[in-house]
Amino acid sequence: MNFDLENLRPFLERLKRHIEKGFGESEIDALADLVANTPVEEERETSFSVVANGTPTRLIVRVFMDDIDALDMYFFASAE
């Protein structure tokens, strides 16, 4: 997904509603910090242990900073 920085936190707040455990305000803050500290044209990755649809899984999030005000964010998790 491609985001303008101003749309990142609202999207993560919507995503949070679909994850039962392991992705709350502290994880959203951690992702916002990761984005804020990723230089333009660089990529970083983090992961969280979450429960979604009653299934424990790993949520991997990769960030690529396209430019100072926009980023690409990739989400990886089990299909379930």
PDB file of C-alpha atoms in Angstrom:
ATOM      1  CA  MET A   1       0.000   0.000   0.000  1.00  0.00           C
ATOM      2  CA  ASN A   2       1.129   3.537  -0.626  1.00  0.00           C
ATOM      3  CA  PHE A   3       0.388   6.206   1.987  1.00  0.00           C
ATOM      4  CA  ASP A   4       0.752   9.902   2.430  1.00  0.00           C
ATOM      5  CA  LEU A   5       2.158  10.256   5.952  1.00  0.00           C
ATOM      6  CA  GLU A   6      -1.001  11.968   7.197  1.00  0.00           C
ATOM      7  CA  ASN A   7      -3.067   8.870   6.306  1.00  0.00           C
ATOM      8  CA  LEU A   8      -0.859   6.297   8.000  1.00  0.00           C
ATOM      9  CA  ARG A   9      -2.167   6.469  11.575  1.00  0.00           C
ATOM     10  CA  PRO A  10      -5.867   6.528  10.555  1.00  0.00           C
ATOM     11  CA  PHE A  11      -5.296   3.396   8.466  1.00  0.00           C
ATOM     12  CA  LEU A  12      -3.483   1.622  11.310  1.00  0.00           C
ATOM     13  CA  GLU A  13      -6.338   2.506  13.671  1.00  0.00           C
ATOM     14  CA  ARG A  14      -8.769   0.828  11.252  1.00  0.00           C
ATOM     15  CA  LEU A  15      -6.475  -2.194  10.927  1.00  0.00           C
ATOM     16  CA  LYS A  16      -6.313  -2.505  14.729  1.00  0.00           C
ATOM     17  CA  ARG A  17     -10.041  -3.305  14.838  1.00  0.00           C
ATOM     18  CA  HIS A  18      -9.438  -6.508  12.844  1.00  0.00           C
ATOM     19  CA  ILE A  19      -6.700  -7.861  15.118  1.00  0.00           C
ATOM     20  CA  GLU A  20      -7.888  -9.367  18.377  1.00  0.00           C
ATOM     21  CA  LYS A  21      -4.611  -9.222  20.282  1.00  0.00           C
ATOM     22  CA  GLY A  22      -1.095  -7.883  19.860  1.00  0.00           C
ATOM     23  CA  PHE A  23      -1.725  -4.771  17.763  1.00  0.00           C
ATOM     24  CA  GLY A  24      -2.771  -1.809  19.851  1.00  0.00           C
ATOM     25  CA  GLU A  25      -1.672   1.761  20.464  1.00  0.00           C
ATOM     26  CA  SER A  26       1.898   0.834  21.450  1.00  0.00           C
ATOM     27  CA  GLU A  27       2.383  -1.131  18.212  1.00  0.00           C
ATOM     28  CA  ILE A  28       0.904   1.717  16.170  1.00  0.00           C
ATOM     29  CA  ASP A  29       3.281   4.118  17.933  1.00  0.00           C
ATOM     30  CA  ALA A  30       6.195   1.765  17.178  1.00  0.00           C
ATOM     31  CA  LEU A  31       5.277   1.706  13.481  1.00  0.00           C
ATOM     32  CA  ALA A  32       4.913   5.490  13.406  1.00  0.00           C
ATOM     33  CA  ASP A  33       8.389   5.790  14.979  1.00  0.00           C
ATOM     34  CA  LEU A  34       9.811   3.312  12.480  1.00  0.00           C
ATOM     35  CA  VAL A  35       8.402   5.380   9.615  1.00  0.00           C
ATOM     36  CA  ALA A  36       9.616   8.658  11.132  1.00  0.00           C
ATOM     37  CA  ASN A  37      13.148   7.255  11.452  1.00  0.00           C
ATOM     38  CA  THR A  38      13.411   5.646   8.022  1.00  0.00           C
ATOM     39  CA  PRO A  39      15.396   7.798   5.585  1.00  0.00           C
ATOM     40  CA  VAL A  40      14.085   8.433   2.068  1.00  0.00           C
ATOM     41  CA  GLU A  41      14.889   5.580  -0.342  1.00  0.00           C
ATOM     42  CA  GLU A  42      15.513   3.125   2.524  1.00  0.00           C
ATOM     43  CA  GLU A  43      13.543   0.107   3.690  1.00  0.00           C
ATOM     44  CA  ARG A  44      12.954  -1.233   7.217  1.00  0.00           C
ATOM     45  CA  GLU A  45      10.991  -4.129   8.641  1.00  0.00           C
ATOM     46  CA  THR A  46       9.433  -5.100  11.954  1.00  0.00           C
ATOM     47  CA  SER A  47       7.055  -7.787  13.159  1.00  0.00           C
ATOM     48  CA  PHE A  48       4.424  -8.366  15.821  1.00  0.00           C
ATOM     49  CA  SER A  49       2.942 -11.483  17.405  1.00  0.00           C
ATOM     50  CA  VAL A  50      -0.802 -11.080  16.940  1.00  0.00           C
ATOM     51  CA  VAL A  51      -4.042 -13.017  17.137  1.00  0.00           C
ATOM     52  CA  ALA A  52      -6.431 -12.572  14.220  1.00  0.00           C
ATOM     53  CA  ASN A  53      -9.565 -14.639  13.644  1.00  0.00           C
ATOM     54  CA  GLY A  54      -8.617 -16.628  16.732  1.00  0.00           C
ATOM     55  CA  THR A  55      -5.300 -17.708  15.183  1.00  0.00           C
ATOM     56  CA  PRO A  56      -1.891 -16.685  16.543  1.00  0.00           C
ATOM     57  CA  THR A  57       0.317 -15.447  13.737  1.00  0.00           C
ATOM     58  CA  ARG A  58       3.228 -13.171  12.959  1.00  0.00           C
ATOM     59  CA  LEU A  59       2.377  -9.819  11.339  1.00  0.00           C
ATOM     60  CA  ILE A  60       5.389  -8.612   9.386  1.00  0.00           C
ATOM     61  CA  VAL A  61       5.397  -4.983   8.263  1.00  0.00           C
ATOM     62  CA  ARG A  62       7.916  -3.620   5.775  1.00  0.00           C
ATOM     63  CA  VAL A  63       8.283   0.120   5.143  1.00  0.00           C
ATOM     64  CA  PHE A  64       9.901   1.777   2.136  1.00  0.00           C
ATOM     65  CA  MET A  65      10.141   5.570   2.179  1.00  0.00           C
ATOM     66  CA  ASP A  66       9.364   6.806  -1.335  1.00  0.00           C
ATOM     67  CA  ASP A  67       9.930  10.425  -0.413  1.00  0.00           C
ATOM     68  CA  ILE A  68       9.719  12.718   2.598  1.00  0.00           C
ATOM     69  CA  ASP A  69       5.891  12.698   2.667  1.00  0.00           C
ATOM     70  CA  ALA A  70       4.987   9.256   1.301  1.00  0.00           C
ATOM     71  CA  LEU A  71       5.775   5.623   1.966  1.00  0.00           C
ATOM     72  CA  ASP A  72       5.051   2.138   0.760  1.00  0.00           C
ATOM     73  CA  MET A  73       3.991  -0.318   3.459  1.00  0.00           C
ATOM     74  CA  TYR A  74       3.792  -4.080   2.975  1.00  0.00           C
ATOM     75  CA  PHE A  75       1.932  -6.445   5.301  1.00  0.00           C
ATOM     76  CA  PHE A  76       2.643 -10.174   5.538  1.00  0.00           C
ATOM     77  CA  ALA A  77       0.773 -12.709   7.680  1.00  0.00           C
ATOM     78  CA  SER A  78      -0.732 -16.162   7.411  1.00  0.00           C
ATOM     79  CA  ALA A  79      -3.666 -16.442   5.013  1.00  0.00           C
ATOM     80  CA  GLU A  80      -6.032 -17.302   7.841  1.00  0.00           C
TER      81      GLU A  80
END
